[in-house]
Amino acid sequence: VNEELNSVNEELNSANEELTVQQTKLVEANKAKDKFFAIIGHDLKSPFNSLLGFLSLLNSDWDLLDDTEKKTIVNKLYNNTMGTFKLLEDLLDWGKTQRGLVKSNKVVFKVKPNIEEILAIIKNQVKQKEITLNINVKDDFEINSDPQLFSHIILNLLNNAIKFTPKGGEITILSIDKNGVKKVCVKDSGIGFPNDKIDNAFNFDFNFNRPGTENEKSSGMGLILCSEYARIMNAKLSLESEENIGSIFCLEV
């Protein structure tokens, strides 16, 4: 009888543990859903209000505006549209990770060529904010990872660094190979994170949306996407930061 009771207790304990796990997953899923709809309802809607305002101004006052004013408005339209497109892209990519459509295909590859391709994408943003960009990655530095997901993560981390680094600031990309552990890090001289926000920077608990140093839009989706890609790659993403000093994000593979 005791053996039967013990067996039943073990089954009940196992069932309770499974219920706890499922409940935790459900809570996380609800947080993700709430964040997703909050972004759609605010961060994705607000830029369109701005776009419509600028387009309305151009439509009604075109003949009254000089070339400099027109160029300023068109530049704002471009930046606004690019920011909205990036957010929409992040949302769609995040949706793919949640449906299991993103897989990791690991190969050994040199990091430097991937970094150079990424720099070609962000060079205009860097130039616009007069940021000094340092590349401290050895030519022969290799990692065993998924090249495409790796590039997505580093690009998102660099976009984040540019957004929160003031004009004339500094960003450094560096490689670390110590005791068999390999990391690629993005370090910036930006505005940093408050201590109480660091632990949740990569998840949906991160309720700390703030504009960039030039009032760039920010939803937090880029870092969440980085975290999902790192999980799929079986890699580790970490953050060290000091407010008003800067941040360093490291991808350990």
mmCIF file of C-alpha atoms in Angstrom:
data_model
loop_
_atom_site.group_PDB
_atom_site.id
_atom_site.type_symbol
_atom_site.label_atom_id
_atom_site.label_comp_id
_atom_site.label_asym_id
_atom_site.label_seq_id
_atom_site.Cartn_x
_atom_site.Cartn_y
_atom_site.Cartn_z
ATOM 1 C CA VAL A 1 0.000 0.000 0.000
ATOM 2 C CA ASN A 2 2.825 2.386 0.906
ATOM 3 C CA GLU A 3 4.514 1.705 -2.394
ATOM 4 C CA GLU A 4 1.280 2.464 -4.241
ATOM 5 C CA LEU A 5 0.826 5.700 -2.248
ATOM 6 C CA ASN A 6 4.414 6.712 -2.972
ATOM 7 C CA SER A 7 3.885 6.007 -6.643
ATOM 8 C CA VAL A 8 0.679 8.088 -6.689
ATOM 9 C CA ASN A 9 2.452 10.940 -4.838
ATOM 10 C CA GLU A 10 5.292 10.891 -7.323
ATOM 11 C CA GLU A 11 2.823 11.066 -10.200
ATOM 12 C CA LEU A 12 0.973 13.945 -8.521
ATOM 13 C CA ASN A 13 4.221 15.818 -7.875
ATOM 14 C CA SER A 14 5.264 15.304 -11.469
ATOM 15 C CA ALA A 15 1.873 16.535 -12.686
ATOM 16 C CA ASN A 16 2.095 19.601 -10.416
ATOM 17 C CA GLU A 17 5.569 20.409 -11.706
ATOM 18 C CA GLU A 18 4.329 20.134 -15.284
ATOM 19 C CA LEU A 19 1.379 22.405 -14.468
ATOM 20 C CA THR A 20 3.754 24.950 -12.937
ATOM 21 C CA VAL A 21 5.917 24.897 -16.067
ATOM 22 C CA GLN A 22 2.871 25.291 -18.310
ATOM 23 C CA GLN A 23 1.560 28.135 -16.145
ATOM 24 C CA THR A 24 4.896 29.935 -16.385
ATOM 25 C CA LYS A 25 4.886 29.530 -20.161
ATOM 26 C CA LEU A 26 1.322 30.836 -20.308
ATOM 27 C CA VAL A 27 2.238 33.911 -18.247
ATOM 28 C CA GLU A 28 5.201 34.606 -20.569
ATOM 29 C CA ALA A 29 3.013 34.105 -23.622
ATOM 30 C CA ASN A 30 0.475 36.597 -22.265
ATOM 31 C CA LYS A 31 3.238 39.126 -21.595
ATOM 32 C CA ALA A 32 4.487 38.650 -25.151
ATOM 33 C CA LYS A 33 0.964 39.089 -26.527
ATOM 34 C CA ASP A 34 0.395 42.264 -24.481
ATOM 35 C CA LYS A 35 3.739 43.721 -25.573
ATOM 36 C CA PHE A 36 3.063 42.788 -29.191
ATOM 37 C CA PHE A 37 -0.313 44.536 -29.290
ATOM 38 C CA ALA A 38 1.023 47.514 -27.334
ATOM 39 C CA ILE A 39 3.707 47.980 -29.998
ATOM 40 C CA ILE A 40 1.179 47.666 -32.802
ATOM 41 C CA GLY A 41 -1.226 50.024 -31.033
ATOM 42 C CA HIS A 42 1.307 52.716 -30.201
ATOM 43 C CA ASP A 43 4.804 52.342 -31.657
ATOM 44 C CA LEU A 44 3.574 51.269 -35.076
ATOM 45 C CA LYS A 45 0.620 53.665 -35.206
ATOM 46 C CA SER A 46 2.352 56.844 -33.988
ATOM 47 C CA PRO A 47 4.855 57.071 -36.886
ATOM 48 C CA PHE A 48 1.991 56.953 -39.375
ATOM 49 C CA ASN A 49 0.365 59.937 -37.666
ATOM 50 C CA SER A 50 3.653 61.792 -38.099
ATOM 51 C CA LEU A 51 3.969 60.683 -41.726
ATOM 52 C CA LEU A 52 0.454 61.864 -42.499
ATOM 53 C CA GLY A 53 1.194 65.212 -40.865
ATOM 54 C CA PHE A 54 4.324 65.794 -42.959
ATOM 55 C CA LEU A 55 2.588 64.651 -46.159
ATOM 56 C CA SER A 56 -0.361 66.931 -45.424
ATOM 57 C CA LEU A 57 2.037 69.859 -44.966
ATOM 58 C CA LEU A 58 3.785 69.131 -48.254
ATOM 59 C CA ASN A 59 0.453 68.733 -50.036
ATOM 60 C CA SER A 60 -1.075 71.966 -48.754
ATOM 61 C CA ASP A 61 1.979 74.265 -48.589
ATOM 62 C CA TRP A 62 4.242 72.964 -51.352
ATOM 63 C CA ASP A 63 4.406 76.294 -53.205
ATOM 64 C CA LEU A 64 5.023 78.206 -49.948
ATOM 65 C CA LEU A 65 7.999 76.096 -48.829
ATOM 66 C CA ASP A 66 11.537 76.835 -49.996
ATOM 67 C CA ASP A 67 13.950 74.069 -51.073
ATOM 68 C CA THR A 68 15.622 73.882 -47.654
ATOM 69 C CA GLU A 69 12.290 73.399 -45.868
ATOM 70 C CA LYS A 70 11.227 70.754 -48.386
ATOM 71 C CA LYS A 71 14.505 68.905 -47.978
ATOM 72 C CA THR A 72 14.155 68.979 -44.173
ATOM 73 C CA ILE A 73 10.634 67.522 -44.347
ATOM 74 C CA VAL A 74 11.633 64.850 -46.881
ATOM 75 C CA ASN A 75 14.579 63.874 -44.655
ATOM 76 C CA LYS A 76 12.229 63.525 -41.671
ATOM 77 C CA LEU A 77 9.840 61.464 -43.775
ATOM 78 C CA TYR A 78 12.695 59.160 -44.798
ATOM 79 C CA ASN A 79 13.967 58.654 -41.244
ATOM 80 C CA ASN A 80 10.457 58.104 -39.929
ATOM 81 C CA THR A 81 9.656 55.582 -42.665
ATOM 82 C CA MET A 82 12.919 53.685 -42.145
ATOM 83 C CA GLY A 83 12.281 53.474 -38.394
ATOM 84 C CA THR A 84 8.755 52.170 -38.963
ATOM 85 C CA PHE A 85 9.976 49.649 -41.535
ATOM 86 C CA LYS A 86 12.644 48.387 -39.107
ATOM 87 C CA LEU A 87 10.058 47.932 -36.357
ATOM 88 C CA LEU A 88 7.700 46.073 -38.686
ATOM 89 C CA GLU A 89 10.584 43.872 -39.828
ATOM 90 C CA ASP A 90 11.481 43.078 -36.191
ATOM 91 C CA LEU A 91 7.866 42.184 -35.377
ATOM 92 C CA LEU A 92 7.619 39.840 -38.365
ATOM 93 C CA ASP A 93 10.972 38.218 -37.554
ATOM 94 C CA TRP A 94 9.987 37.773 -33.907
ATOM 95 C CA GLY A 95 6.759 36.125 -35.061
ATOM 96 C CA LYS A 96 8.809 33.633 -37.075
ATOM 97 C CA THR A 97 10.874 32.710 -34.010
ATOM 98 C CA GLN A 98 7.692 32.068 -32.018
ATOM 99 C CA ARG A 99 6.366 29.731 -34.711
ATOM 100 C CA GLY A 100 9.600 27.756 -34.868
ATOM 101 C CA LEU A 101 10.382 28.910 -38.403
ATOM 102 C CA VAL A 102 13.919 30.094 -37.603
ATOM 103 C CA LYS A 103 16.557 27.359 -37.416
ATOM 104 C CA SER A 104 20.249 27.478 -36.573
ATOM 105 C CA ASN A 105 22.737 26.079 -39.079
ATOM 106 C CA LYS A 106 26.156 26.199 -37.465
ATOM 107 C CA VAL A 107 29.385 26.380 -39.425
ATOM 108 C CA VAL A 108 32.883 27.580 -38.593
ATOM 109 C CA PHE A 109 33.482 31.003 -40.146
ATOM 110 C CA LYS A 110 35.677 34.075 -39.814
ATOM 111 C CA VAL A 111 33.813 36.932 -38.149
ATOM 112 C CA LYS A 112 35.609 39.897 -39.751
ATOM 113 C CA PRO A 113 33.948 39.659 -43.223
ATOM 114 C CA ASN A 114 30.487 39.523 -41.597
ATOM 115 C CA ILE A 115 31.321 42.602 -39.526
ATOM 116 C CA GLU A 116 32.456 44.466 -42.640
ATOM 117 C CA GLU A 117 29.162 43.673 -44.404
ATOM 118 C CA ILE A 118 27.230 44.982 -41.397
ATOM 119 C CA LEU A 119 29.296 48.193 -41.330
ATOM 120 C CA ALA A 120 28.306 48.896 -44.940
ATOM 121 C CA ILE A 121 24.652 48.835 -43.820
ATOM 122 C CA ILE A 122 25.078 51.233 -40.876
ATOM 123 C CA LYS A 123 27.729 53.598 -42.273
ATOM 124 C CA ASN A 124 25.256 56.408 -43.015
ATOM 125 C CA GLN A 125 23.804 56.274 -39.486
ATOM 126 C CA VAL A 126 27.309 56.387 -38.014
ATOM 127 C CA LYS A 127 28.280 59.319 -40.239
ATOM 128 C CA GLN A 128 25.082 61.224 -39.464
ATOM 129 C CA LYS A 129 25.760 61.082 -35.707
ATOM 130 C CA GLU A 130 29.515 61.673 -36.139
ATOM 131 C CA ILE A 131 30.271 58.514 -34.160
ATOM 132 C CA THR A 132 33.783 57.059 -34.023
ATOM 133 C CA LEU A 133 33.577 53.353 -34.843
ATOM 134 C CA ASN A 134 36.443 51.101 -33.743
ATOM 135 C CA ILE A 135 36.862 47.530 -35.008
ATOM 136 C CA ASN A 136 39.008 45.393 -32.707
ATOM 137 C CA VAL A 137 38.327 42.026 -34.333
ATOM 138 C CA LYS A 138 41.281 39.896 -35.472
ATOM 139 C CA ASP A 139 41.302 38.804 -39.101
ATOM 140 C CA ASP A 140 41.625 35.124 -38.141
ATOM 141 C CA PHE A 141 39.015 35.162 -35.344
ATOM 142 C CA GLU A 142 36.642 32.243 -36.010
ATOM 143 C CA ILE A 143 33.471 31.006 -34.330
ATOM 144 C CA ASN A 144 31.217 27.979 -34.740
ATOM 145 C CA SER A 145 27.779 29.508 -35.163
ATOM 146 C CA ASP A 146 25.041 30.420 -37.612
ATOM 147 C CA PRO A 147 26.448 33.243 -39.805
ATOM 148 C CA GLN A 148 23.062 34.755 -40.673
ATOM 149 C CA LEU A 149 21.688 34.811 -37.120
ATOM 150 C CA PHE A 150 25.047 36.086 -35.862
ATOM 151 C CA SER A 151 24.887 38.992 -38.315
ATOM 152 C CA HIS A 152 21.280 39.767 -37.354
ATOM 153 C CA ILE A 153 22.255 39.986 -33.678
ATOM 154 C CA ILE A 154 25.329 42.173 -34.221
ATOM 155 C CA LEU A 155 23.396 44.470 -36.588
ATOM 156 C CA ASN A 156 20.630 44.914 -34.006
ATOM 157 C CA LEU A 157 23.150 45.554 -31.228
ATOM 158 C CA LEU A 158 24.909 48.159 -33.380
ATOM 159 C CA ASN A 159 21.609 49.838 -34.275
ATOM 160 C CA ASN A 160 20.839 49.999 -30.569
ATOM 161 C CA ALA A 161 24.282 51.425 -29.778
ATOM 162 C CA ILE A 162 23.971 54.093 -32.479
ATOM 163 C CA LYS A 163 20.491 55.059 -31.288
ATOM 164 C CA PHE A 164 21.577 55.616 -27.677
ATOM 165 C CA THR A 165 25.023 57.085 -28.291
ATOM 166 C CA PRO A 166 25.160 60.893 -28.547
ATOM 167 C CA LYS A 167 26.706 62.777 -31.442
ATOM 168 C CA GLY A 168 30.487 62.541 -31.366
ATOM 169 C CA GLY A 169 30.354 59.373 -29.244
ATOM 170 C CA GLU A 170 32.246 56.126 -29.685
ATOM 171 C CA ILE A 171 31.305 52.518 -30.496
ATOM 172 C CA THR A 172 33.718 49.586 -30.449
ATOM 173 C CA ILE A 173 33.252 46.087 -31.844
ATOM 174 C CA LEU A 174 35.680 43.653 -30.255
ATOM 175 C CA SER A 175 36.394 39.937 -30.256
ATOM 176 C CA ILE A 176 37.413 38.003 -27.140
ATOM 177 C CA ASP A 177 38.970 34.523 -27.040
ATOM 178 C CA LYS A 178 39.755 33.498 -23.460
ATOM 179 C CA ASN A 179 40.064 29.981 -22.051
ATOM 180 C CA GLY A 180 38.177 28.535 -24.995
ATOM 181 C CA VAL A 181 35.266 30.969 -24.604
ATOM 182 C CA LYS A 182 34.657 33.194 -27.621
ATOM 183 C CA LYS A 183 32.707 36.435 -27.560
ATOM 184 C CA VAL A 184 31.896 39.277 -29.915
ATOM 185 C CA CYS A 185 30.995 42.473 -28.070
ATOM 186 C CA VAL A 186 29.527 45.863 -28.945
ATOM 187 C CA LYS A 187 30.630 48.611 -26.564
ATOM 188 C CA ASP A 188 29.299 52.166 -26.647
ATOM 189 C CA SER A 189 29.722 55.489 -24.848
ATOM 190 C CA GLY A 190 25.976 56.025 -24.761
ATOM 191 C CA ILE A 191 23.432 56.852 -22.090
ATOM 192 C CA GLY A 192 23.459 53.357 -20.560
ATOM 193 C CA PHE A 193 20.810 51.575 -18.502
ATOM 194 C CA PRO A 194 19.682 52.123 -14.920
ATOM 195 C CA ASN A 195 20.716 49.204 -12.674
ATOM 196 C CA ASP A 196 17.124 48.108 -12.104
ATOM 197 C CA LYS A 197 16.506 47.744 -15.850
ATOM 198 C CA ILE A 198 19.512 45.626 -16.885
ATOM 199 C CA ASP A 199 18.161 42.185 -15.898
ATOM 200 C CA ASN A 200 15.038 42.558 -18.039
ATOM 201 C CA ALA A 201 16.610 44.229 -21.069
ATOM 202 C CA PHE A 202 16.091 41.149 -23.273
ATOM 203 C CA ASN A 203 12.539 40.165 -22.352
ATOM 204 C CA PHE A 204 8.980 41.398 -22.363
ATOM 205 C CA ASP A 205 9.241 42.624 -18.763
ATOM 206 C CA PHE A 206 11.389 45.438 -20.136
ATOM 207 C CA ASN A 207 8.999 48.353 -19.789
ATOM 208 C CA PHE A 208 11.524 51.111 -20.394
ATOM 209 C CA ASN A 209 10.854 52.536 -23.818
ATOM 210 C CA ARG A 210 12.734 55.773 -24.378
ATOM 211 C CA PRO A 211 13.825 57.735 -27.440
ATOM 212 C CA GLY A 212 17.392 57.763 -28.714
ATOM 213 C CA THR A 213 19.782 60.662 -28.209
ATOM 214 C CA GLU A 214 18.438 62.318 -31.388
ATOM 215 C CA ASN A 215 14.845 61.420 -30.474
ATOM 216 C CA GLU A 216 14.939 58.183 -32.501
ATOM 217 C CA LYS A 217 11.990 55.875 -31.902
ATOM 218 C CA SER A 218 12.548 52.792 -29.748
ATOM 219 C CA SER A 219 10.249 49.884 -28.888
ATOM 220 C CA GLY A 220 12.714 47.434 -27.318
ATOM 221 C CA MET A 221 11.887 44.786 -29.948
ATOM 222 C CA GLY A 222 15.427 44.759 -31.337
ATOM 223 C CA LEU A 223 16.937 43.459 -28.088
ATOM 224 C CA ILE A 224 14.120 40.948 -27.620
ATOM 225 C CA LEU A 225 14.797 39.653 -31.129
ATOM 226 C CA CYS A 226 18.519 39.401 -30.337
ATOM 227 C CA SER A 227 17.675 37.287 -27.297
ATOM 228 C CA GLU A 228 15.468 34.953 -29.347
ATOM 229 C CA TYR A 229 18.150 34.496 -32.009
ATOM 230 C CA ALA A 230 20.764 33.786 -29.318
ATOM 231 C CA ARG A 231 18.452 31.169 -27.771
ATOM 232 C CA ILE A 232 17.975 29.476 -31.148
ATOM 233 C CA MET A 233 21.761 29.489 -31.685
ATOM 234 C CA ASN A 234 22.334 28.096 -28.185
ATOM 235 C CA ALA A 235 24.451 31.180 -27.501
ATOM 236 C CA LYS A 236 24.522 33.541 -24.529
ATOM 237 C CA LEU A 237 23.767 37.258 -24.672
ATOM 238 C CA SER A 238 24.865 39.486 -21.795
ATOM 239 C CA LEU A 239 24.747 43.162 -20.879
ATOM 240 C CA GLU A 240 26.877 45.311 -18.610
ATOM 241 C CA SER A 241 25.936 48.951 -18.333
ATOM 242 C CA GLU A 242 26.363 52.091 -16.297
ATOM 243 C CA GLU A 243 23.935 54.959 -16.671
ATOM 244 C CA ASN A 244 25.395 57.983 -18.523
ATOM 245 C CA ILE A 245 28.638 56.041 -19.088
ATOM 246 C CA GLY A 246 27.740 53.398 -21.663
ATOM 247 C CA SER A 247 26.938 49.742 -22.281
ATOM 248 C CA ILE A 248 28.663 46.602 -23.489
ATOM 249 C CA PHE A 249 26.646 43.792 -25.063
ATOM 250 C CA CYS A 250 28.453 40.475 -25.543
ATOM 251 C CA LEU A 251 27.436 37.459 -27.614
ATOM 252 C CA GLU A 252 29.116 34.311 -26.319
ATOM 253 C CA VAL A 253 29.138 31.422 -28.796
#
